[in-house]
Short mmCIF file of C-alpha atoms and ligand atoms in Angstrom, two decimals:
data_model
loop_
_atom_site.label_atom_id
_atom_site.label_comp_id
_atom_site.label_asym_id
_atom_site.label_seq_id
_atom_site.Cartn_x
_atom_site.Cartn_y
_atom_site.Cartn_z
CA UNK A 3 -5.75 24.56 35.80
CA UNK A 4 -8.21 25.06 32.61
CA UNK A 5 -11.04 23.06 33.14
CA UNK A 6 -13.58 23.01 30.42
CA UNK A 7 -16.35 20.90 31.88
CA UNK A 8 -19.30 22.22 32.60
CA UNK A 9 -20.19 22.63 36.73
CA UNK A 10 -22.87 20.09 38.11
CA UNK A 11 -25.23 22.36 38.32
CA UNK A 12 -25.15 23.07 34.92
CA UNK A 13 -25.24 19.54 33.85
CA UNK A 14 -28.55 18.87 36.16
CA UNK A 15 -30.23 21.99 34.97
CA UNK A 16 -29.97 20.38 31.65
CA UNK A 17 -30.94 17.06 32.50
CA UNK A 18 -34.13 18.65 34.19
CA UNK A 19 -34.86 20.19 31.28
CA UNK A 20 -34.47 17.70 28.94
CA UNK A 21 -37.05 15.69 31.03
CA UNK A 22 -39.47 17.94 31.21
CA UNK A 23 -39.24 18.45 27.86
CA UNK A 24 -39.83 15.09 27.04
CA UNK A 25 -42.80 14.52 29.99
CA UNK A 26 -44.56 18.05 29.23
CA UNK A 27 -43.81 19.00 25.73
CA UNK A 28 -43.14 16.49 23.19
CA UNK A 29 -46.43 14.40 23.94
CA UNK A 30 -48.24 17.74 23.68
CA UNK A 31 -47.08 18.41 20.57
CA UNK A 32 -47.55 14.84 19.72
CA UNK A 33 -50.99 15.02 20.31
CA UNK A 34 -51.38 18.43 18.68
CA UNK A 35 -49.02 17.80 15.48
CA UNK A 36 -51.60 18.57 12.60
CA UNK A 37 -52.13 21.71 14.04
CA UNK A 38 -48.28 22.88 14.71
CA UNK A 39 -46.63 21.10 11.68
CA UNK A 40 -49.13 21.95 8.57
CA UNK A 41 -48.55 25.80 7.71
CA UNK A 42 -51.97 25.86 6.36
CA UNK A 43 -53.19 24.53 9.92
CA UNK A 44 -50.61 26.70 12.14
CA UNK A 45 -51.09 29.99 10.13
CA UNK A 46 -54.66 32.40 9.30
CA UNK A 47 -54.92 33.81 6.47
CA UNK A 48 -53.24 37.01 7.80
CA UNK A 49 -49.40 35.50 8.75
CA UNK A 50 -50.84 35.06 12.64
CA UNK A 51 -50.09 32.17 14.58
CA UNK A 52 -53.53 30.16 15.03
CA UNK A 53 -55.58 31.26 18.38
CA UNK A 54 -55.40 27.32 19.33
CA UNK A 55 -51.39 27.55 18.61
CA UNK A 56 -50.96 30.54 21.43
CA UNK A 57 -52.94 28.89 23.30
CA UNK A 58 -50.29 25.71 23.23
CA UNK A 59 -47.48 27.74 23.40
CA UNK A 60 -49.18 30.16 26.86
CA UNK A 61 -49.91 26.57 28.22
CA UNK A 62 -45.93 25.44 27.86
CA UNK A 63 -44.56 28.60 29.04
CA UNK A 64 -46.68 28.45 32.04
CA UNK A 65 -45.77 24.85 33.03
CA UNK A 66 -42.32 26.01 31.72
CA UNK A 67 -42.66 28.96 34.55
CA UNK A 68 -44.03 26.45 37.49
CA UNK A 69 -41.43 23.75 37.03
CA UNK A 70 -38.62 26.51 37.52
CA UNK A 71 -36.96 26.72 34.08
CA UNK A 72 -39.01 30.12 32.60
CA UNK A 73 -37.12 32.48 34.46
CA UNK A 74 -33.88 30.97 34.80
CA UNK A 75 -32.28 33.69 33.02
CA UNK A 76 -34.23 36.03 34.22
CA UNK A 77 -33.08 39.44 36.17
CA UNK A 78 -33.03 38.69 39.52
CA UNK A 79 -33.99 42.26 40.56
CA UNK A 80 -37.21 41.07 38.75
CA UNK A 81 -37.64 37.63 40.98
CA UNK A 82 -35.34 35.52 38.23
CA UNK A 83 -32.64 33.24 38.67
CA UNK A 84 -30.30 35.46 36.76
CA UNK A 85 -27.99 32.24 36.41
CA UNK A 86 -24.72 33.10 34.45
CA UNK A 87 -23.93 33.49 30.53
CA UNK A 88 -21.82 29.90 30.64
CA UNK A 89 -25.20 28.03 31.39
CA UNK A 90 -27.18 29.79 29.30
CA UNK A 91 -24.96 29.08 26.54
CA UNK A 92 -25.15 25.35 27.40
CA UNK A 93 -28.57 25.49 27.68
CA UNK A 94 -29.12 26.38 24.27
CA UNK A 95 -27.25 24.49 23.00
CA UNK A 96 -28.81 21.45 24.37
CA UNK A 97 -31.92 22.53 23.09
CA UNK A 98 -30.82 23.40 19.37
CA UNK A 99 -28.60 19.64 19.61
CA UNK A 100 -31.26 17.98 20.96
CA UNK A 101 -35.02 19.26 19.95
CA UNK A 102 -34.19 21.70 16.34
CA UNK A 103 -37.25 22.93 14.79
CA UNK A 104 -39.83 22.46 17.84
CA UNK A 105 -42.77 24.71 17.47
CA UNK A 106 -43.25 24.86 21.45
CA UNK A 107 -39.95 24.64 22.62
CA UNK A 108 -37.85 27.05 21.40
CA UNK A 109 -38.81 31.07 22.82
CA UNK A 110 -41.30 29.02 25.05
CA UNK A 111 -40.04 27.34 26.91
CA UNK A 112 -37.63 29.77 27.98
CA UNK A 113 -38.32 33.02 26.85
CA UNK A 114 -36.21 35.07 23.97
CA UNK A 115 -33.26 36.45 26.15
CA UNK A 116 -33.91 40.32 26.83
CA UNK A 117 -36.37 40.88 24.45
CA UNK A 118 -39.11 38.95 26.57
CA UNK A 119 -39.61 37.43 30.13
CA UNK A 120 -37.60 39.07 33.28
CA UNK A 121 -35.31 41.01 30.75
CA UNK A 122 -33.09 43.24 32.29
CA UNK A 123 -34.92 46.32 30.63
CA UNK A 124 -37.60 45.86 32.93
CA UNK A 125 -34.95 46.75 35.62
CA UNK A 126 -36.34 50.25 35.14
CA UNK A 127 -39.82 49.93 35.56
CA UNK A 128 -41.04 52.11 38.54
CA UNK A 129 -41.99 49.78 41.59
CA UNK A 130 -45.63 50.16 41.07
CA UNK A 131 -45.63 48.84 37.69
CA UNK A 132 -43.53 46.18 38.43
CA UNK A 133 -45.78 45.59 41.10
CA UNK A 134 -48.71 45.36 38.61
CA UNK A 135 -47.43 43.68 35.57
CA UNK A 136 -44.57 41.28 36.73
CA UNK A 137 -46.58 38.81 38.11
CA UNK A 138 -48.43 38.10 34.58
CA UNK A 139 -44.65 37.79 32.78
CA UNK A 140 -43.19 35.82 35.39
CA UNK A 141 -46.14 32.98 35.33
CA UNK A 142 -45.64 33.13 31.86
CA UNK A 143 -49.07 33.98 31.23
CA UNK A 144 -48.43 37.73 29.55
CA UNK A 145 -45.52 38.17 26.92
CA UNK A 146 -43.36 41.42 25.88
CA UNK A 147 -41.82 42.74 22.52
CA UNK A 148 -39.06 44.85 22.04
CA UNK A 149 -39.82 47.73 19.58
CA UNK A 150 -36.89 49.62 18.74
CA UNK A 151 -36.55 49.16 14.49
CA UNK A 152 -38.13 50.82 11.91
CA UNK A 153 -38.43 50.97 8.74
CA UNK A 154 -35.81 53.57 8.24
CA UNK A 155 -33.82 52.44 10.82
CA UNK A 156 -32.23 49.01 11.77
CA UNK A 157 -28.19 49.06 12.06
CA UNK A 158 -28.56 52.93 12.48
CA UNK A 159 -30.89 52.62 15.59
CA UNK A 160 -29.81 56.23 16.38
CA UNK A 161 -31.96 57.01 13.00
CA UNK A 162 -35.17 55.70 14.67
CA UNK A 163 -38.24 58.86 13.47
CA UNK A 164 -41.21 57.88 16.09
CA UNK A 165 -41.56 60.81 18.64
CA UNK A 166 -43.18 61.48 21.84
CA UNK A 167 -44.08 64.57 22.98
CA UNK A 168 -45.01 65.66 26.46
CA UNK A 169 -48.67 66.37 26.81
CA UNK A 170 -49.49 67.30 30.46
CA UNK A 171 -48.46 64.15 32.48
CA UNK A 172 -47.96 62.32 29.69
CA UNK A 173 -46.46 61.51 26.02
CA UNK A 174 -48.42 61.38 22.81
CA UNK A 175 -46.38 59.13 20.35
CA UNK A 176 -46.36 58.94 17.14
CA UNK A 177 -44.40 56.59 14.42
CA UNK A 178 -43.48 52.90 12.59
CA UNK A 179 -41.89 49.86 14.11
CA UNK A 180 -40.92 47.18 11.93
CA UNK A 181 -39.17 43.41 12.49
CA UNK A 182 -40.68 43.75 15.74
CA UNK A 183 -40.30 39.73 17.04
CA UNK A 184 -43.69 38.79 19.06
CA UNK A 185 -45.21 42.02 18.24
CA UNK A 186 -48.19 40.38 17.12
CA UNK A 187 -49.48 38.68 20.06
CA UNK A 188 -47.17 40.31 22.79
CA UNK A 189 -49.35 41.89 25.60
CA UNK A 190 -46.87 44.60 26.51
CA UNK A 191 -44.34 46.53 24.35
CA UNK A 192 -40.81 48.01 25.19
CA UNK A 193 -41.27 50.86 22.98
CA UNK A 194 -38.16 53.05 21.78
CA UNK A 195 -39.05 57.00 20.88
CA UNK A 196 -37.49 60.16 20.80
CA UNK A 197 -38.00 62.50 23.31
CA UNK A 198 -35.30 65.30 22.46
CA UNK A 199 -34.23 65.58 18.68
CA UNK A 200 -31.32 67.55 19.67
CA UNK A 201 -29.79 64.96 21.96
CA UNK A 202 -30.57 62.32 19.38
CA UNK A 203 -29.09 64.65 16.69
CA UNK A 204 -25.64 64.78 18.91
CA UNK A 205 -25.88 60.59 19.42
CA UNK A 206 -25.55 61.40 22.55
CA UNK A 207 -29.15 60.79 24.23
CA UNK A 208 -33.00 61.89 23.73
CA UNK A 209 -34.56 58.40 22.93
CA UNK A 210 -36.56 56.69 25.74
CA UNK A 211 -37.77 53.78 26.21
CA UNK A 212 -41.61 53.32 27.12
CA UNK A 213 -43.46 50.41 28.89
CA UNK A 214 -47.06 50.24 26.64
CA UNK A 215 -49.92 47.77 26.97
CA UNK A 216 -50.43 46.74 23.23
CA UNK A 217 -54.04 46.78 23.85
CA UNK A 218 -53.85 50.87 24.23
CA UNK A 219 -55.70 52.77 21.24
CA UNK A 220 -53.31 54.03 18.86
CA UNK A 221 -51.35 51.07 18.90
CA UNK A 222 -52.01 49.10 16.19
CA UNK A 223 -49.78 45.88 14.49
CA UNK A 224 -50.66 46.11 10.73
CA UNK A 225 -49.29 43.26 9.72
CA UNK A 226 -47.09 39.93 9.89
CA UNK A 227 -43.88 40.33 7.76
CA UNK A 228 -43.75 36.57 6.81
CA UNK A 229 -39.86 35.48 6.25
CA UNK A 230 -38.04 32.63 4.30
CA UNK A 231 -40.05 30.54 2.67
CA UNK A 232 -43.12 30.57 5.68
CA UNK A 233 -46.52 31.65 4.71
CA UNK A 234 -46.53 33.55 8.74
CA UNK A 235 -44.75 34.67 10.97
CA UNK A 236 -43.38 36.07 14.71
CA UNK A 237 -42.29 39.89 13.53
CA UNK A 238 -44.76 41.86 12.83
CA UNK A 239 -45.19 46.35 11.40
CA UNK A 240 -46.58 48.53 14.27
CA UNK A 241 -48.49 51.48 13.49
CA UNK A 242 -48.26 54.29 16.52
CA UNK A 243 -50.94 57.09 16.48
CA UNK A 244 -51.33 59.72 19.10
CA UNK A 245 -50.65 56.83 21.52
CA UNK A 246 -50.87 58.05 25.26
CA UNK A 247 -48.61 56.83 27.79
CA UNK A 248 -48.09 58.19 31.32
CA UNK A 249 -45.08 59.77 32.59
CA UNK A 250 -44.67 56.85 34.71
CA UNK A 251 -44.56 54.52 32.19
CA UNK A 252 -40.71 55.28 31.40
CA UNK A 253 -38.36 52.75 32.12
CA UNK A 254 -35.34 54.20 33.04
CA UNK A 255 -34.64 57.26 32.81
CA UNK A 256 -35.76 59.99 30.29
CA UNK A 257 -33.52 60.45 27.45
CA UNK A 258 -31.78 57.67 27.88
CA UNK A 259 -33.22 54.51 26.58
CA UNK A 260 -30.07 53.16 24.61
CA UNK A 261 -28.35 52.22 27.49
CA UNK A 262 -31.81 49.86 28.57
CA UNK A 263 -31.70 48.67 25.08
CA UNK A 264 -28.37 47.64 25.26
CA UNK A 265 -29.00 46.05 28.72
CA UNK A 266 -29.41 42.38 28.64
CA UNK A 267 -28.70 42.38 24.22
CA UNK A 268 -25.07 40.34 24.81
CA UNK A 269 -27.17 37.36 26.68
CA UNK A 270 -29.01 37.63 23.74
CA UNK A 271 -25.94 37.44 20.84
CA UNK A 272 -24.95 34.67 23.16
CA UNK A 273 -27.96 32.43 23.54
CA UNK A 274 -28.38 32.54 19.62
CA UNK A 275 -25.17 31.40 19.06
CA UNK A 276 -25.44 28.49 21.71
CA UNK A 277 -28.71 27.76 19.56
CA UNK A 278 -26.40 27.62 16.67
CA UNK A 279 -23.76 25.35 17.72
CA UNK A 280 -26.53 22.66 18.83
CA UNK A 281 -28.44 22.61 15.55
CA UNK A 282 -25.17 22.49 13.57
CA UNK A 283 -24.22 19.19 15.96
CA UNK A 284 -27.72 17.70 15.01
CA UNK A 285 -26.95 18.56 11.39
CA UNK A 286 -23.93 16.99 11.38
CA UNK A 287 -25.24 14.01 13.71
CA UNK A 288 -27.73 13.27 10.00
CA UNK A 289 -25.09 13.62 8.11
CA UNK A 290 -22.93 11.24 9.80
CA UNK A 291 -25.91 8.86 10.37
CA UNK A 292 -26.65 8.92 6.23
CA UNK A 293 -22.67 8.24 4.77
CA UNK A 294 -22.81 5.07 6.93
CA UNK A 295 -25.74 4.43 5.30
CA UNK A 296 -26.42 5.34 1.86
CA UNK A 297 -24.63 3.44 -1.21
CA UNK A 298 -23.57 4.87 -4.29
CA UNK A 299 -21.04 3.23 -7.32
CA UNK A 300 -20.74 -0.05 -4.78
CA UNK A 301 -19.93 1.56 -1.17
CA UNK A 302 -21.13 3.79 1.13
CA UNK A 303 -20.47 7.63 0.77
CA UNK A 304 -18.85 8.00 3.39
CA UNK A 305 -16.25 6.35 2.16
CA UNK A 306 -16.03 8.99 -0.49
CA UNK A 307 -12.87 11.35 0.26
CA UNK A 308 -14.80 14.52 -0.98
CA UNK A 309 -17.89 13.33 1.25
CA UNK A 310 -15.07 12.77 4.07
CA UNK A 311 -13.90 16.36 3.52
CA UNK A 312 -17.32 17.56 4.40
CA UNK A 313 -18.02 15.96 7.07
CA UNK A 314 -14.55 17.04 8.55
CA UNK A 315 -14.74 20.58 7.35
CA UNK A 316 -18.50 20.68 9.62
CA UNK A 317 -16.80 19.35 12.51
CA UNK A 318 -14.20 21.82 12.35
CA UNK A 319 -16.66 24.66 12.11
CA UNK A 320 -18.57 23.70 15.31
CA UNK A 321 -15.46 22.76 17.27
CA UNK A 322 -13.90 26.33 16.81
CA UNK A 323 -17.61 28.15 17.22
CA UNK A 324 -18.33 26.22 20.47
CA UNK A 325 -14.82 26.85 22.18
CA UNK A 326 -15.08 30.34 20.99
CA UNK A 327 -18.43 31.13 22.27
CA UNK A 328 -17.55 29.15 26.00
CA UNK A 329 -14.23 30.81 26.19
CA UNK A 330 -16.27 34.57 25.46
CA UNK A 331 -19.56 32.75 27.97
CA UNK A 332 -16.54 32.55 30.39
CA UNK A 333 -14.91 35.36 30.41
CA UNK A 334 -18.42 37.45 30.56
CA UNK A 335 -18.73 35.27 33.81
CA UNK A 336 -15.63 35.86 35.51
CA UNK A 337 -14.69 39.68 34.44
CA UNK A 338 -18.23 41.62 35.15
CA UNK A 339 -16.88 43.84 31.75
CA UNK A 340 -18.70 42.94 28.65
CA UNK A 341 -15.92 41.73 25.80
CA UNK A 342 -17.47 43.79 23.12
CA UNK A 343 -15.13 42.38 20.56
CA UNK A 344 -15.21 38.61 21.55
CA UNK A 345 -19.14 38.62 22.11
CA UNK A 346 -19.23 40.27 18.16
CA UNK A 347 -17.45 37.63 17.03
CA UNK A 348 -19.00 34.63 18.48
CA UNK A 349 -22.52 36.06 17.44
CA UNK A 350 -21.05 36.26 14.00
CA UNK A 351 -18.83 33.40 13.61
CA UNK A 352 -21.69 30.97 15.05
CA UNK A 353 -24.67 32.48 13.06
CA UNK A 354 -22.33 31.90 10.19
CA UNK A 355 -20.93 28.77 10.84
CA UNK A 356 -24.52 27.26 11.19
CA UNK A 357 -25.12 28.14 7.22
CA UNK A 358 -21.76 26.65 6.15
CA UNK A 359 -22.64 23.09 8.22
CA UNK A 360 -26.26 22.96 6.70
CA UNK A 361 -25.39 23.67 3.80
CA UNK A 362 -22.54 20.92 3.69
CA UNK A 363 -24.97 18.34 4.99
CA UNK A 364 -27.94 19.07 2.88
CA UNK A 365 -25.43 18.89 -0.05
CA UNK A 366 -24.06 15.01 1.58
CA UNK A 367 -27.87 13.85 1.30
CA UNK A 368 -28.44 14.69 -2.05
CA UNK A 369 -31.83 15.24 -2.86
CA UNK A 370 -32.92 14.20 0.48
CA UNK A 371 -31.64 17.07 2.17
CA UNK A 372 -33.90 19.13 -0.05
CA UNK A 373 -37.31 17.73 1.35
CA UNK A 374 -39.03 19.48 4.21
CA UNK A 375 -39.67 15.86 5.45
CA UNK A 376 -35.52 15.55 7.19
CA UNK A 377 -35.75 19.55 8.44
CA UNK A 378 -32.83 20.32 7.09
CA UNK A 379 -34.04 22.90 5.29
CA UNK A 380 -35.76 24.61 7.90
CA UNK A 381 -32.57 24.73 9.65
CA UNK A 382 -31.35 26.41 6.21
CA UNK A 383 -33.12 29.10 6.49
CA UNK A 384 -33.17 29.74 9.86
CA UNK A 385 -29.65 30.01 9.79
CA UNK A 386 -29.54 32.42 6.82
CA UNK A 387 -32.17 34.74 8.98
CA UNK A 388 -29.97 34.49 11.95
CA UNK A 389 -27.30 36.48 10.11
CA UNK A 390 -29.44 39.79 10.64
CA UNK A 391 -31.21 40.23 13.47
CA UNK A 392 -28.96 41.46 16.80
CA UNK A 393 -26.39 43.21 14.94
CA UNK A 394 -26.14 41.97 11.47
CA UNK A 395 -22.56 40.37 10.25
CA UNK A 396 -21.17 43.52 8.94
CA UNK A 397 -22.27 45.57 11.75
CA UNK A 398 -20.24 42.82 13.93
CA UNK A 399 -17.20 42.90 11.88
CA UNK A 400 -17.40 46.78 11.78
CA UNK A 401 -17.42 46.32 15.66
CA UNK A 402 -14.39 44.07 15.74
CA UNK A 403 -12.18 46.40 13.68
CA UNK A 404 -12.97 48.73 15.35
CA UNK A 405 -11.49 47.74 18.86
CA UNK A 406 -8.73 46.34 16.82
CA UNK A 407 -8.14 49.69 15.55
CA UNK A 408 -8.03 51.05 18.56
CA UNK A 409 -5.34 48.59 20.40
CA UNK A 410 -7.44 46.07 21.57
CA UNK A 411 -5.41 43.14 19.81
CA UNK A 412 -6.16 40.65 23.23
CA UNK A 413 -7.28 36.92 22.85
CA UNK A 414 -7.08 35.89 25.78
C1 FAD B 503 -36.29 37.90 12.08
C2 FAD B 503 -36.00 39.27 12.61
C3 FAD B 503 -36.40 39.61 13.90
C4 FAD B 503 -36.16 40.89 14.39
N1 FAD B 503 -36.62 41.22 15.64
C5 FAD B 503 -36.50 42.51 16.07
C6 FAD B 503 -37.10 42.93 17.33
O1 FAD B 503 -37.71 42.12 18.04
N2 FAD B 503 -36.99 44.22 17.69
C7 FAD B 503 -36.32 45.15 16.94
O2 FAD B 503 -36.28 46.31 17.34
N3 FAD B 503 -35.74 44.78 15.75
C8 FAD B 503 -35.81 43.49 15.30
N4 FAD B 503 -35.26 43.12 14.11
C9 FAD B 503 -34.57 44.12 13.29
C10 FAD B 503 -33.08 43.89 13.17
O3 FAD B 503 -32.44 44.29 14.35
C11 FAD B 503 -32.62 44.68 11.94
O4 FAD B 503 -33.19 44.03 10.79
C12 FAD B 503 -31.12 44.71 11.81
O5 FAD B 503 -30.56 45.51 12.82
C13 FAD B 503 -30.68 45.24 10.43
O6 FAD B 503 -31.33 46.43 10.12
P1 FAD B 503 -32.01 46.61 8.68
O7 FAD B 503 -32.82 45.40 8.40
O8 FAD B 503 -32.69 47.90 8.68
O9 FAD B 503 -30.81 46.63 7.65
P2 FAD B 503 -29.92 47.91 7.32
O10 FAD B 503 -29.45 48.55 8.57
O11 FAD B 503 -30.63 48.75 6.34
O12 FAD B 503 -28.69 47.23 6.59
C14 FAD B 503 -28.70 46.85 5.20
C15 FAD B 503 -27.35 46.22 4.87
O13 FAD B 503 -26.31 47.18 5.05
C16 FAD B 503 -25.34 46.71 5.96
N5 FAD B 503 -24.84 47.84 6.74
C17 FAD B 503 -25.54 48.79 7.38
N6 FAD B 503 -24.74 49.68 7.96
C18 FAD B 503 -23.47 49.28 7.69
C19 FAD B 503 -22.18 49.76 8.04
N7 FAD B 503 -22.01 50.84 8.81
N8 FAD B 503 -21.10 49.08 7.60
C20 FAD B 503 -21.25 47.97 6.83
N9 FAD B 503 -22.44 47.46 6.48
C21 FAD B 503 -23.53 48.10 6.91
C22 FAD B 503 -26.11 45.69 6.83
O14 FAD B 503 -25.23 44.78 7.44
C23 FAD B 503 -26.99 45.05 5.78
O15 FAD B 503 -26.25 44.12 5.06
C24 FAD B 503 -35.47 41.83 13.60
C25 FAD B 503 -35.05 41.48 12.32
C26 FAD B 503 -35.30 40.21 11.82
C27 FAD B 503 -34.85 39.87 10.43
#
């Protein structure tokens, strides 16, 4: 029998969040709200997150860490809970439906899947690394960033132009990263480089994937890209100059980095498209909330057909993303093969489908929806950036036709 409700487990994991959320977080940010909601306040001059504001969010993720939810995605191989794709979907959503636009709860409380925290890439760290540096990222108290882009290369990672070459027992690298999410006040880097041009030149290999304190000399982040309408930002330009890195600090093995990149990125496609579906439910939840309200010509808009149509056309949208993205959650859970196709899809469809609801319900409050006071606009443009990052919409559909091409037809 098809049962679509979530397990119990689930449904208390979310419930304990929610009220530790409410006990831990909200009162902080409460008492902290002229520094985290005025750009002028939250931002330096340079793009950078304000010391006091990493402070805030170390101090979150740390209580995030002790009261068990941190690492709840985390690999298990790494001392995480490693609990399953269908929860971590529900998760996310709950937080997008339920707290959107929360400078210390989203990526702090529980850390950006794979790209920070126990990610899977860290699988591949040699024992005595992990014995020296997992402590700091399971506490919460040391964060990672994930440096494969450049500025030459972002769909065609197999373009990337930073090199390492071997130097005695160790590499001397060399190169650009760009987009690089947390770069700026991550501690330690997952750093993509090639190590054999040839390989790389066949697509076959010769890119590796290094584990680098950001503190080493010759690493450098230049500079904060700010994006949509913020005067800061999260992603920041890394400059890489005769950087030195042991032999031992490979993860993985040599050559072969792409597979540790792609370890752990569907969890990722997922989780943001989880997020999705719960802000577009908030959305719509203010949309609802102001056709009961507001009057024009005599009644209420929501009595308005073409308002009607909106609001229907919204609650479409989320319906088909969220049974999508559970159905695809699910069968991640219960096949151990990744669905390449269905997870592209989700990850597009939901990313996408956040933009159409937003804009539908900034469009039912009329010039309401325009003012940064309702957050509707923030959601705006955070669902226009969400288009790009982890495999941009083209590079999804190019995915999907692909397996169609090649027989894969299957919806079940
Ligand atoms: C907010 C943000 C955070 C990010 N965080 C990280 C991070 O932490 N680490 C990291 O390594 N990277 C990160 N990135 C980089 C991200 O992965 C790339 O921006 C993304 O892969 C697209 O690459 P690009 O920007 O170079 O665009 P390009 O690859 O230059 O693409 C330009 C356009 O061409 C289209 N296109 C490209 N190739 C094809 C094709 N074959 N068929 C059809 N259309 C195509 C693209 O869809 C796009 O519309 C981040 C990006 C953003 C915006």
């Amino acid at each position: 029998m098809l049962n679509f409700n979530p397990s119990e487990e689930t449904v208390e994991i979310i419930n304990g969040l929610k009220r530790f959320i409410d006990k831990v977080v909200i009162p902080l940010e409460d008492e902290n709200s002229e520094l985290l909601y005025n750009e002028r306040n939250y931002y330096l001059e340079n793009g950078k997150r304000h010391p006091k504001v990493e402070e805030l969010r170390k101090k979150v993720r740390m209580e995030s860490a002790k009261a068990g939810f941190y690492n709840m995605f985390g690999a298990q191989e790494l001392g995480g809970e490693e609990l399953g794709p269908v929860t971590s979907l529900l998760v996310q959503e709950a937080i997008g439906k339920n707290y959107p636009n929360r400078k210390l709860i989203e990526t702090v409380v529980i850390p950006s899947p794979f790209t920070n925290g126990l990610t899977p890439v860290l699988n591949g760290l040699k024992q005595e690394l992990k014995d020296q540096y997992l402590e700091g990222i399971r506490t919460g108290e040391k964060t990672l960033c994930f440096g494969l882009t450049e500025p030459d290369a972002g769909s065609d990672v197999w373009g990337i132009k930073t090199k390492a070459v071997k130097d005695g027992n160790e590499w001397v690298i060399n190169g650009t990263k760009q987009w690089i999410t947390n770069s700026p006040y991550a501690d330690y880097c997952m750093l993509f480089a090639v190590t054999n041009p040839d390989m790389q030149a066949s697509r076959k290999g010769g890119i590796t994937c290094f584990f680098v304190d950001t503190k080493s000399e010759g690493f450098d982040v230049d500079s904060v890209v700010p994006v949509m309408g913020e005067i800061g930002g999260d992603a920041g330009i890394i400059s890489i100059e005769n950087l030195r890195v042991p032999e031992e600090n490979i993860i993985g093995e040599l050559d072969n980095g792409f597979s540790r990149a792609m370890n752990g990125i569907n969890n990722g496609r997922l989780g943001m498209s989880g997020k999705c579906i719960g802000y577009a439910q908030w959305a719509l939840k203010q949309a609802v909330d102001y056709a009961n309200i507001r009057q024009t010509f005599g009644k209420k808009i929501g009595e308005h057909q073409t308002i009607q149509n909106m609001l229907a056309d919204c609650a479409m949208d989320i319906y088909a993303a969220r049974n999508m993205a559970l159905h695809c959650a699910w069968k991640i859970e219960n096949s151990k093969k990744q669905p390449t196709k269905e997870i592209s899809m989700v990850k597009a469809y939901c990313t996408e489908m956040m933009g159409r609801v937003y804009d539908k319900v900034i469009q039912i409050h009329g010039g309401m929806g325009l003012s940064n006071e309702l957050k509707l606009e923030a959601g705006y443009r955070l669902a226009r950036t969400l288009r790009i990052p982890d495999g941009t919409s083209e590079i999804h559909r190019r995915t999907i036709a692909r397996r169609l091409l090649k027989g894969d037809l299957s919806f079940n």
